[in-house]
Short mmCIF file of C-alpha atoms in Angstrom, two decimals:
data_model
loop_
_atom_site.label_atom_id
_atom_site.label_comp_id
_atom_site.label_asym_id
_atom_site.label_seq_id
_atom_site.Cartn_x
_atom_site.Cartn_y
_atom_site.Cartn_z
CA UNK A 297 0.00 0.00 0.00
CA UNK A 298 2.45 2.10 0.78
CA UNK A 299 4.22 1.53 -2.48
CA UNK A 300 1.33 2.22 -4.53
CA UNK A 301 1.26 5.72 -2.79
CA UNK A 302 4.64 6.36 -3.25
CA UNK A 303 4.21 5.69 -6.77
CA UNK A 304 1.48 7.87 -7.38
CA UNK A 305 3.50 10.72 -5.48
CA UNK A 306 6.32 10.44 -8.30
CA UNK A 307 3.90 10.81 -10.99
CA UNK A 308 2.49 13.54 -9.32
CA UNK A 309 6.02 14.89 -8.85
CA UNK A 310 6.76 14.76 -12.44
CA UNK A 311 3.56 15.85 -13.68
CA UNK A 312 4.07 19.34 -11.78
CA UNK A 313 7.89 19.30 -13.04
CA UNK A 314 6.37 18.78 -16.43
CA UNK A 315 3.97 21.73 -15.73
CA UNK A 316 6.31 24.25 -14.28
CA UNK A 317 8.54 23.81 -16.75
CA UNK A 318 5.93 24.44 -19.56
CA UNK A 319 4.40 27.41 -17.76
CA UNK A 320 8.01 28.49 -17.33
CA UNK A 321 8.03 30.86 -20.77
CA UNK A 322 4.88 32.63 -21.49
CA UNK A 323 3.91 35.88 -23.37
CA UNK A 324 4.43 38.66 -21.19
CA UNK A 325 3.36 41.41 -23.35
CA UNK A 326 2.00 41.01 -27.21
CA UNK A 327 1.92 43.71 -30.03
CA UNK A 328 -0.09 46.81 -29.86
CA UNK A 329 -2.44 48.01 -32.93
CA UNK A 330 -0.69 50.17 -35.67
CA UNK A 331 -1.64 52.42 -38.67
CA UNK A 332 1.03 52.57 -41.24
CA UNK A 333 0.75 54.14 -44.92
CA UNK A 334 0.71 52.06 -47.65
CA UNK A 335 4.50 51.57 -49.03
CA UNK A 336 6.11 51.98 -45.84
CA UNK A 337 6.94 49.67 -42.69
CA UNK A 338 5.74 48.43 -39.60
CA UNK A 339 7.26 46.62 -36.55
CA UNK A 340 4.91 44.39 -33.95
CA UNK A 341 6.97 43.31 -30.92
CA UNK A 342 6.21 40.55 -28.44
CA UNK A 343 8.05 39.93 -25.27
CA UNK A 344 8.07 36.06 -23.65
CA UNK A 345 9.84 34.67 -20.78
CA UNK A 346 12.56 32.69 -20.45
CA UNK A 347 12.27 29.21 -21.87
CA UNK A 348 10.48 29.56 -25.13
CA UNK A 349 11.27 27.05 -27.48
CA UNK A 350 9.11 28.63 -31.01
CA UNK A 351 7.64 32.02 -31.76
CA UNK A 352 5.20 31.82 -34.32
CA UNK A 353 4.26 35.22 -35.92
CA UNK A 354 0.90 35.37 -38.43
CA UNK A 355 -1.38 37.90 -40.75
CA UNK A 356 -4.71 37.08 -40.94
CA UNK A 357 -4.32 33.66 -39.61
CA UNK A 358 -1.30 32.38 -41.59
CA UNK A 359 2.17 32.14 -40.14
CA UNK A 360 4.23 34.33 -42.04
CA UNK A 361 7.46 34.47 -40.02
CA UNK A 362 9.32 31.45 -37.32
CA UNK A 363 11.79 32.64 -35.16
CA UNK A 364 13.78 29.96 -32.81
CA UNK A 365 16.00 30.64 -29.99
CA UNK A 366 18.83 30.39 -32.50
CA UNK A 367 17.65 31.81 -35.82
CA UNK A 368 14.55 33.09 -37.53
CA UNK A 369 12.78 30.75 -40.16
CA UNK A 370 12.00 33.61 -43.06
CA UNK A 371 9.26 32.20 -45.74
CA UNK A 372 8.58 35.44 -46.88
CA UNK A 373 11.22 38.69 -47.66
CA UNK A 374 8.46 40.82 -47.08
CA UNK A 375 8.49 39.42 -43.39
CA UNK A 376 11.77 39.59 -41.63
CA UNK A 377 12.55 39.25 -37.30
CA UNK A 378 14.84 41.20 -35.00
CA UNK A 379 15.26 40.43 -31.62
CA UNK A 380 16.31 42.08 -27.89
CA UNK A 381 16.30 40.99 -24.78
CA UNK A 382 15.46 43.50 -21.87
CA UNK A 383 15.65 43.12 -18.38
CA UNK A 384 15.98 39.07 -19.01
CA UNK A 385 13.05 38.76 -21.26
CA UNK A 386 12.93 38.51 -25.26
CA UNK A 387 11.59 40.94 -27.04
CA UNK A 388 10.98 39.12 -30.79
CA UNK A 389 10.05 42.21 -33.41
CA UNK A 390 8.73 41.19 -36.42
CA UNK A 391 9.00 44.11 -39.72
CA UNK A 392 6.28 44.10 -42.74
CA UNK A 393 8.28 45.57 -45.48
CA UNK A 394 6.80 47.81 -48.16
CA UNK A 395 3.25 47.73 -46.80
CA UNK A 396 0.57 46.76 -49.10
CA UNK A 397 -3.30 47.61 -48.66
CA UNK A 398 -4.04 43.87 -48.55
CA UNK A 399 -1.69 43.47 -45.49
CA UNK A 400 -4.43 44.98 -43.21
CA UNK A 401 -6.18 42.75 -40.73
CA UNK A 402 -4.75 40.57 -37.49
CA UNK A 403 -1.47 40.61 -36.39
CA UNK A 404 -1.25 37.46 -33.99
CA UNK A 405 2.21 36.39 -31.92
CA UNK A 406 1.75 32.90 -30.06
CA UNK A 407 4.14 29.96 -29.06
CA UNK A 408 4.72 26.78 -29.75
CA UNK A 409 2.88 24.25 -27.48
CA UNK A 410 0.56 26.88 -25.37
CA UNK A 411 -2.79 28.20 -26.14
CA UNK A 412 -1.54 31.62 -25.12
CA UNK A 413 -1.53 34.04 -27.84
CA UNK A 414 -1.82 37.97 -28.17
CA UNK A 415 -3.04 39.90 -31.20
CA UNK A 416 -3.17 42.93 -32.94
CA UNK A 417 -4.58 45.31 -35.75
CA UNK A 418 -2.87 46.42 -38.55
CA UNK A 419 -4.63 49.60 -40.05
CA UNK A 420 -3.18 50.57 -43.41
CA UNK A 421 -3.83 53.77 -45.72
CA UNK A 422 -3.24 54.79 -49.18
CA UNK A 423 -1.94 58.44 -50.47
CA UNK A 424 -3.58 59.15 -53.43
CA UNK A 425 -2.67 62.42 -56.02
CA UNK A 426 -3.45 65.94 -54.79
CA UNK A 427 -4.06 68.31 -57.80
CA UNK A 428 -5.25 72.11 -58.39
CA UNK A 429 -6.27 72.78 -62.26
CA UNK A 430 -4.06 74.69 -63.71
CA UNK A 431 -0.63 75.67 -62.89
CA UNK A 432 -1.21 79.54 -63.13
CA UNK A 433 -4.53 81.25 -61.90
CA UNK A 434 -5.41 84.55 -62.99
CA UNK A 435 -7.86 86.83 -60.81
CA UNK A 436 -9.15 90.22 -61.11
CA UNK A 437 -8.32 92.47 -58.13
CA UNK A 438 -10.87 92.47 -55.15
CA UNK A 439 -13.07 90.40 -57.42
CA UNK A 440 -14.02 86.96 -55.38
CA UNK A 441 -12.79 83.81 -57.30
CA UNK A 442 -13.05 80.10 -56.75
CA UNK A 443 -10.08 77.76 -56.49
CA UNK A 444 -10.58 73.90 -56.60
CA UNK A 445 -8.29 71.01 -54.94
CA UNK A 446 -8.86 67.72 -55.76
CA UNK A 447 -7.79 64.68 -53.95
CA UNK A 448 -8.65 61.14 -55.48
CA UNK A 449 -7.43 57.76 -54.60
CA UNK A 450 -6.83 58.36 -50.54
CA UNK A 451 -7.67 55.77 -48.40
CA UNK A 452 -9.59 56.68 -46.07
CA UNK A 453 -10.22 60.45 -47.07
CA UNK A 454 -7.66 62.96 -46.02
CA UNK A 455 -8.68 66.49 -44.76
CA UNK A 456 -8.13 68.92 -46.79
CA UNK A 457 -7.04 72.72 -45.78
CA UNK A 458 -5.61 75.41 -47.63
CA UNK A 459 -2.49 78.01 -46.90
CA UNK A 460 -2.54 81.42 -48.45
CA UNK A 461 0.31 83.48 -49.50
CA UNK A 462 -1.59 85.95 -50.56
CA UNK A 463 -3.08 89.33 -49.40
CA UNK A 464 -6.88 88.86 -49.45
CA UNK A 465 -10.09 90.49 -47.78
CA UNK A 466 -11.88 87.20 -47.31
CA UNK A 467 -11.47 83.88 -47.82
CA UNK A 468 -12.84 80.41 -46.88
CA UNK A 469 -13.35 76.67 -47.88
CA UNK A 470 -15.17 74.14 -47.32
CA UNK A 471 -15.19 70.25 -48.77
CA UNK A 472 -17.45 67.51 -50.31
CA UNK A 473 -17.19 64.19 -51.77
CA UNK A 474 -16.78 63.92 -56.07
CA UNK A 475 -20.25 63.09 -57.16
CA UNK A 476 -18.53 60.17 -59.31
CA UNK A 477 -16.23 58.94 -57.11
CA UNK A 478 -16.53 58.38 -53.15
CA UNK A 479 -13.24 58.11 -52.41
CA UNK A 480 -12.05 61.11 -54.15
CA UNK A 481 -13.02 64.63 -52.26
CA UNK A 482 -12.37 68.22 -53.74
CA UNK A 483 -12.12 71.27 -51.51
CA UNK A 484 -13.25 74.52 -53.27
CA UNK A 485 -11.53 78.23 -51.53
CA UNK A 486 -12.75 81.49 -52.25
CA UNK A 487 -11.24 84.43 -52.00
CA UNK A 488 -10.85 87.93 -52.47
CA UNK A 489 -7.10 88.50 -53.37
CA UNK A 490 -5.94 91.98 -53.28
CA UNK A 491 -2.01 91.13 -54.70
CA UNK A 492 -0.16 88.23 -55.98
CA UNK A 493 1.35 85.44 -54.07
CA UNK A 494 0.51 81.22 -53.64
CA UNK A 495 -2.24 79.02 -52.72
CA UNK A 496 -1.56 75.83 -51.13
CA UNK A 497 -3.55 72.71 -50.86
CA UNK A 498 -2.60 70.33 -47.83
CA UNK A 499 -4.41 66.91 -47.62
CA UNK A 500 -3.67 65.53 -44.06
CA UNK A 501 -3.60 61.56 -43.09
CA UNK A 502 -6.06 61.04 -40.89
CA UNK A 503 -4.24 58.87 -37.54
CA UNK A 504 -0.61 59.54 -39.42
CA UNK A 505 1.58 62.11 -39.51
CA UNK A 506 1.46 62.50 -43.37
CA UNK A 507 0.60 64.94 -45.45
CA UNK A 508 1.11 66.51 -48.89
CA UNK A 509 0.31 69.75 -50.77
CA UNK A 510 0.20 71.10 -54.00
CA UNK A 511 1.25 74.77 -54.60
CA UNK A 512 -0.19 77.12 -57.61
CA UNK A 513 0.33 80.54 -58.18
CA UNK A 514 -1.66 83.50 -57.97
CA UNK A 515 -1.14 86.78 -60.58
CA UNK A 516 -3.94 89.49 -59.64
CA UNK A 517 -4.76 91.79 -62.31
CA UNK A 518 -6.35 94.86 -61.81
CA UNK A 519 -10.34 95.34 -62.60
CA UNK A 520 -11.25 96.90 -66.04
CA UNK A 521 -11.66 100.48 -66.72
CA UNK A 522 -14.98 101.80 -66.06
CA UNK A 523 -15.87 98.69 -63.10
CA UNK A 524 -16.82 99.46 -59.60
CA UNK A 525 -13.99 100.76 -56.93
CA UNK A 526 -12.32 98.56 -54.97
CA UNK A 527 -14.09 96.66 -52.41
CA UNK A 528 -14.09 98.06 -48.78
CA UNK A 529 -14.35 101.37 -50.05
CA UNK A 530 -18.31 102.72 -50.09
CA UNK A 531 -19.57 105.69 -51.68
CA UNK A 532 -21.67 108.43 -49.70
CA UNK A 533 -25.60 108.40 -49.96
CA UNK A 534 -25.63 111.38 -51.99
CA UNK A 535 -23.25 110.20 -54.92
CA UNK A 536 -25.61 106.94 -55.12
CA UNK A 537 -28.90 108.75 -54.63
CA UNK A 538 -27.70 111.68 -57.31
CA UNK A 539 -27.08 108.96 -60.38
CA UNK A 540 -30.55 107.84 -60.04
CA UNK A 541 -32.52 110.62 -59.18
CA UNK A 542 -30.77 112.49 -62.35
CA UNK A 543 -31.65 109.31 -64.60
CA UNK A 544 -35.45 109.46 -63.49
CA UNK A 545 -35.42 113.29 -64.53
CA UNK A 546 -33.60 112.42 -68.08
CA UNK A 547 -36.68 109.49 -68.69
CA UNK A 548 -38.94 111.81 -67.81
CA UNK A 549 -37.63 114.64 -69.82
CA UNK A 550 -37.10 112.05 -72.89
CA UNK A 551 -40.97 111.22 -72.41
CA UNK A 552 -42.22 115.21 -72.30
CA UNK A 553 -40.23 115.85 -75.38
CA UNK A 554 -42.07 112.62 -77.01
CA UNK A 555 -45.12 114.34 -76.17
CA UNK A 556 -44.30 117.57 -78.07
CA UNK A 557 -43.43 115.92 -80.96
CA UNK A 558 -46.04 114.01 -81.23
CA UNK A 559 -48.31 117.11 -80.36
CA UNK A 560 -46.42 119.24 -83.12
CA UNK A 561 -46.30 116.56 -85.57
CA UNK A 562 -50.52 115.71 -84.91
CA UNK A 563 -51.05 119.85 -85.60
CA UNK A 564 -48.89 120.10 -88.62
CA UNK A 565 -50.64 117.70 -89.99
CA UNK A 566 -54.05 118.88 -89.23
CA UNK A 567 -52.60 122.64 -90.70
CA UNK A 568 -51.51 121.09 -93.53
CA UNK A 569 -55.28 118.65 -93.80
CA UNK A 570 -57.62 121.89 -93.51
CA UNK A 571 -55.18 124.32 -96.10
CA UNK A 572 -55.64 121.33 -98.66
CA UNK A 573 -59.43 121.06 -98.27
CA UNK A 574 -59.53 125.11 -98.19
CA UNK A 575 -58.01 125.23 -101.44
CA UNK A 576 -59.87 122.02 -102.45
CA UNK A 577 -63.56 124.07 -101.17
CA UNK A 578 -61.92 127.41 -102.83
CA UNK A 579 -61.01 125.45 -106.14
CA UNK A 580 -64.41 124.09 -106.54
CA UNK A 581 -66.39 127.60 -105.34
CA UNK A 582 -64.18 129.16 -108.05
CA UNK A 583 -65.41 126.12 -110.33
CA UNK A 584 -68.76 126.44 -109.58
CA UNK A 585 -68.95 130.23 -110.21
CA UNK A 586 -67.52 130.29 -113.47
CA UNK A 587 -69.94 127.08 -114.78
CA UNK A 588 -72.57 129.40 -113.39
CA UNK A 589 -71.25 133.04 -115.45
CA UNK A 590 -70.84 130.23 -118.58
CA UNK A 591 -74.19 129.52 -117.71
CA UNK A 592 -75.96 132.66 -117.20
CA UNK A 593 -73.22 133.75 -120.32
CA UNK A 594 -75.08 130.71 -122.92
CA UNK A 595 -78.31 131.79 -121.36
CA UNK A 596 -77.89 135.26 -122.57
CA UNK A 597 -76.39 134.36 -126.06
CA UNK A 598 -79.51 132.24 -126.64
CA UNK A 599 -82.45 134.28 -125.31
CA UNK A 600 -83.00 137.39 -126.95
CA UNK A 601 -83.89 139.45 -123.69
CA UNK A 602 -84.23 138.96 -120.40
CA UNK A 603 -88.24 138.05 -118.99
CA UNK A 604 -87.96 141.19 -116.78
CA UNK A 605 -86.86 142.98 -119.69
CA UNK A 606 -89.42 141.96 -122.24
CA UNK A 607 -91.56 144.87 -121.95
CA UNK A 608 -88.97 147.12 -122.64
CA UNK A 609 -87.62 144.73 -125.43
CA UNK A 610 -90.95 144.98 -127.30
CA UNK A 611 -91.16 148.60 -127.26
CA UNK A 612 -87.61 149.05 -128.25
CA UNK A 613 -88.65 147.06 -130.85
CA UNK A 614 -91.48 149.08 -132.30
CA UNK A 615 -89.50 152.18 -132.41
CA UNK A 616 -88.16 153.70 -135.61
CA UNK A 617 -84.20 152.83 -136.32
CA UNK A 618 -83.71 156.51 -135.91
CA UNK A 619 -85.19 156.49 -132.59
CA UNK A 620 -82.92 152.86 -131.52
CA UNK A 621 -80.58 154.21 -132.17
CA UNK A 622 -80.45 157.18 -130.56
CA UNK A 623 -81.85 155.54 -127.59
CA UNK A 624 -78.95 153.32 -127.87
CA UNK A 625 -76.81 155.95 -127.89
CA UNK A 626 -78.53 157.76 -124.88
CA UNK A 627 -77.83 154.31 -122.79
CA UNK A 628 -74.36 154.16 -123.63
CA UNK A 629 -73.94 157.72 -122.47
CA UNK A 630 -75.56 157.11 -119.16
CA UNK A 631 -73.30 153.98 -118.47
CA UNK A 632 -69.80 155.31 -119.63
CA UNK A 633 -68.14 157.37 -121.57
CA UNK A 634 -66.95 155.87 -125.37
CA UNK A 635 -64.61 157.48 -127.48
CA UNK A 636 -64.12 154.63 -130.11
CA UNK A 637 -65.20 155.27 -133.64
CA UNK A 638 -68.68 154.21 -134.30
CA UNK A 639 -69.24 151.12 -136.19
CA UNK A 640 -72.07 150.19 -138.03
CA UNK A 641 -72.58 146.59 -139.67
CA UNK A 642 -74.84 146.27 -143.20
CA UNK A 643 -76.65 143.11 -143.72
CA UNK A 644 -76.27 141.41 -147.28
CA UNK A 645 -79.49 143.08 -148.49
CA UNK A 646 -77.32 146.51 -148.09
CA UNK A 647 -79.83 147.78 -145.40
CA UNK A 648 -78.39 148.86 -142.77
CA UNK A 649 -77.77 147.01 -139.57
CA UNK A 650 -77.56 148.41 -136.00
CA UNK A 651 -76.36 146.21 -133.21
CA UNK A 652 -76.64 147.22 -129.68
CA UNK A 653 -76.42 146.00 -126.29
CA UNK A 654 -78.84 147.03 -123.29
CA UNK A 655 -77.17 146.10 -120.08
CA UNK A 656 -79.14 144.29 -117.56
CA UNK A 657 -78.63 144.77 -113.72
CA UNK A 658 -78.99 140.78 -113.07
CA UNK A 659 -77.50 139.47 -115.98
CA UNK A 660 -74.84 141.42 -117.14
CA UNK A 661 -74.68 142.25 -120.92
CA UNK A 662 -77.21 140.93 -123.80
CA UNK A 663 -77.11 141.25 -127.32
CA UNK A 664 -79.97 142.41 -129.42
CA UNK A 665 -80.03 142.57 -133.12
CA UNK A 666 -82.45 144.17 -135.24
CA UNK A 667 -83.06 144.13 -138.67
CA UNK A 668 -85.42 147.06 -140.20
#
C-alpha cells in the first residue's frame, strides 16, 4: 500500500515538473495596434519569458514568419525578425516591409505548445494624387474667385485645408465628396485677393503624420476700366442717390419731349389737312362760279332778252331805227363814256344794220339785233 502511494507521489512529482517547466516561458506582453501608410513599414513586438522554445508570428491567420531561440525561419522577404532581450526577457520584433493595402487585418504572436496568444490590428492607408487645375490662376483684383483642390485615390479620405500666400479680404473653404467617385473629395476656396502670391492645398492623413500639398500661383490683375472701386471702399448716400434721381429726370424729360413731338407733328398735320381742303372748297367755289357766269353767259347768247326785260324789249322794238338808235346811244352815255369810232354793220341786203347792247342789272350784258 504504501508503495502504490509512493508511486502515485512520483507521478504527481513529475507531472508538476512537467507543468512548471511548460508554464516556465509565457507571453508577457503582445503587439499593440498600428496604422502605417501604404509603401512603408511596420514593426509588432512581443516579449516572452525565459524558456520559449518557437515564436510563431501570423497575418490574418497564416504564419508568415518562425523565429527559434537560434535563428529566424524567413518564408517570406516581405516578413523579416529582430530580436532584444530587456531586463531578461525577449523581445521578438517582427517588420512588414513595403506595406501593401491587402496586409491589413490581425497581427497574432503565439508559441509553440501553449494556447496563449496575443493579437493585434494592422490599419493601413493609401496616399492618393493631390491636384489644383491649372498651374497659373489669374484673378481680377478684389473680385471673389473660386479655387478647386482635388484629392482622389486616398484611403480613407484625407482632410483637406488650404495656406494662403496671398493678401486677401476674405477667404474660406469648405469640402465635399466627387459626385462620381466616393473616395475622391475636392475642396473649393474662395477668395478675395488683393495682390499676388501662392495658394496651397494640404491633404492631411487622418491617424498619421502625413501629409502633402500642392502649390499654384496666384497673378492678380487689376479690374477693367470703367468697373466698380475697390471693395471696402463705399460711396456716400448722396453720390448713389444723385445717379438715379438724375436718370429718373432724363426718362422723364425724354418722355415730355415725345409728347411735343407728337403734339407738333398731330397739328402740322391737321394745318396742312384743312389748307388742302380750303383750297380744295376754294377750287371748286371758283369752279362752280364760273360754270354758273358760262351759264348765265349761254343763257344770254340764246335768249334774246331777259323776262324782266321783255316789256322794254318789245317797245324798243317798235320804235323807228332813228329812234334805236339814238336811244342806244342815250344808254351808252348814261353807263360810260366811249370814245371809239362808231361802227355800223350792213346786212347782205345793203340795209343797214344796228347792233346794240342794253345792259341788264342781273344778268350782265345781252345782245340784241335788229333788222329794219
Amino acid at each position: 500500500m504504501e508503495g502504490r502511494w509512493t508511486g502515485i507521489s512520483t507521478v504527481l512529482v513529475i507531472l508538476a515538473g512537467l507543468a512548471a517547466s511548460g508554464s516556465s516561458y509565457q507571453i508577457l506582453e503582445g503587439p499593440k495596434n498600428a496604422t502605417v501608410l501604404e509603401g512603408s513599414e511596420a514593426r509588432f513586438n512581443c516579449s516572452v519569458s525565459q524558456g520559449w522554445k518557437l515564436i510563431m508570428w501570423a497575418l490574418n491567420g497564416t504564419v508568415v514568419l518562425s523565429v527559434t531561440p537560434s535563428e529566424p525561419i524567413i518564408t517570406n522577404d516581405r516578413f523579416t525578425s529582430a530580436s532584444y532581450e530587456e531586463g531578461g526577457n525577449f523581445i521578438s520584433e517582427m517588420i512588414i516591409h513595403d506595406v501593401q493595402l491587402r496586409d491589413a487585418g490581425h497581427i497574432k504572436c503565439s508559441l509553440q505548445n501553449s494556447d496563449r496568444d496575443a493579437s493585434a490590428f494592422l490599419s493601413v492607408q493609401v496616399m492618393g494624387e493631390l491636384l489644383i487645375p491649372g498651374d497659373d490662376l489669374v484673378a481680377i483684383e478684389d473680385k471673389p474667385c473660386n479655387v478647386t483642390c482635388h484629392a482622389r485615390g486616398w484611403i480613407p479620405l484625407p482632410g483637406i485645408s488650404w495656406e494662403i500666400g496671398v493678401s486677401v479680404s476674405h477667404s474660406s473653404y469648405y469640402s465635399v465628396l466627387e459626385p462620381d467617385d466616393l473616395q475622391s473629395a475636392v475642396s473649393i476656396l474662395t477668395l478675395t485677393p488683393q495682390g499676388n502670391g501662392t495658394l496651397t492645398c494640404v491633404a492631411t492623413m487622418k491617424g498619421l503624420n502625413a501629409h502633402k500639398s500642392v502649390i499654384v500661383n496666384l497673378t492678380v490683375i487689376p479690374p477693367p476700366l470703367g468697373s466698380i472701386d475697390k471693395a471696402g471702399t463705399t460711396l456716400p448716400t448722396w453720390a448713389i442717390i444723385l445717379p438715379a434721381v438724375s436718370l429718373s429726370l432724363l426718362l422723364i424729360l425724354i418722355i415730355v419731349l415725345i409728347v411735343i413731338i407728337c403734339c407738333c407733328c398731330v397739328s402740322r398735320r391737321e394745318k396742312k389737312e384743312s389748307s388742302y381742303q380750303r383750297e380744295i372748297r376754294k377750287s371748286a367755289s371758283v369752279k362752280t362760279n364760273k360754270e354758273t357766269f358760262e351759264k348765265n353767259l349761254e343763257s344770254g347768247r340764246e335768249n334774246l332778252g331777259y323776262r324782266s326785260d321783255e316789256p322794254r324789249t318789245a317797245n324798243l322794238a317798235s320804235f323807228a331805227p332813228v329812234s334805236s338808235e339814238s336811244s342806244v346811244r342815250e344808254q351808252h352815255s348814261n353807263r360810260q363814256p366811249y370814245q371809239g369810232p362808231d361802227r355800223r354793220w350792213w346786212g347782205p341786203a345793203g340795209r343797214p344794220q344796228v347792233s346794240f347792247s342794253v345792259a341788264s342789272p342781273r344778268t350782265g350784258a345781252s345782245i340784241f339785233h335788229h333788222r329794219p
